[in-house]
Every structure is written in C-alpha cells, then in structure tokens.
C-alpha cells in the first residue's frame, strides 16, 4: 500500500466522507483515488478559507470532513 492509499484508508476508517481541497499537483494521487471511490464526496475550493468554511458546514450537519 502506497502513501496515497494509506491516506484514503485512514479517512475511511475515521468515517470522513467529505473531502474539501484546493487543487494542487502535489495531492493529485490522493484526490484521484478519492474521486473514484463512491464513499467520498470530493469538493474543490478556490481558496483555503473557502475550504475551511465548507468543511465546518459539513461537520455542523453531522458529516465528518477533512481539508
């Protein structure tokens, strides 16, 4: 299992299904795996501040989120 697969597995183990990110080539391996998995909801944000706001909103309605 490579590092990207380990991150995806850990997110699933922690029941973190909402993933918010700012697109960047350095995280492409992880985001492509997440995008292929129906367990996750992958949301692209334009700025880090926006990503935090989306994640907090998700958490407020009972869904674990990660940025």
C-alpha positions in Angstrom: 0.0 0.0 0.0 1.5 3.3 -1.0 1.1 6.6 0.9 -1.9 7.8 -1.1 -3.8 4.6 -0.5 -2.9 4.7 3.2 -4.4 8.2 3.5 -7.6 7.1 1.8 -7.9 4.1 4.0 -7.4 6.2 7.1 -10.0 8.7 6.1 -12.5 5.8 5.6 -11.5 4.3 9.0 -12.4 7.6 10.6 -15.7 7.8 8.7 -14.5 11.1 7.0 -16.5 11.2 3.8 -16.5 14.9 2.9 -13.1 15.9 1.5 -12.6 19.6 0.6 -9.4 20.6 -1.2 -7.7 23.4 -3.2 -6.4 21.8 -6.4 -2.7 21.2 -6.4 -0.5 18.7 -8.3 1.1 17.5 -5.1 -2.1 16.0 -3.8 -3.3 14.6 -7.2 -2.6 11.0 -6.3 -4.8 11.2 -3.2 -7.6 13.2 -4.8 -7.8 10.9 -7.8 -8.2 7.9 -5.6 -10.9 9.7 -3.5 -12.7 10.8 -6.6 -13.0 7.2 -7.8 -14.5 6.0 -4.5 -18.3 6.4 -4.0 -17.8 6.6 -0.2 -16.4 10.1 -0.6 -17.8 13.5 -1.6 -14.9 15.5 -3.1 -15.4 19.2 -3.2 -12.9 21.6 -4.9 -12.5 25.0 -3.3 -10.8 28.1 -4.7 -9.1 29.2 -1.5 -8.1 27.6 1.8 -10.5 29.9 3.7 -13.4 28.6 1.5 -12.3 25.0 2.1 -12.5 25.5 5.9 -15.9 27.1 5.6 -17.3 24.2 3.6 -15.7 21.6 6.0 -17.2 23.4 9.0 -20.6 23.4 7.4 -20.4 19.7 6.7 -19.4 19.0 10.3 -22.2 21.2 11.6 -24.7 18.9 9.9 -23.1 15.7 11.2 -20.7 14.7 8.4 -17.0 14.3 9.2 -14.9 16.4 6.8 -11.2 16.9 6.0 -9.4 19.7 4.2 
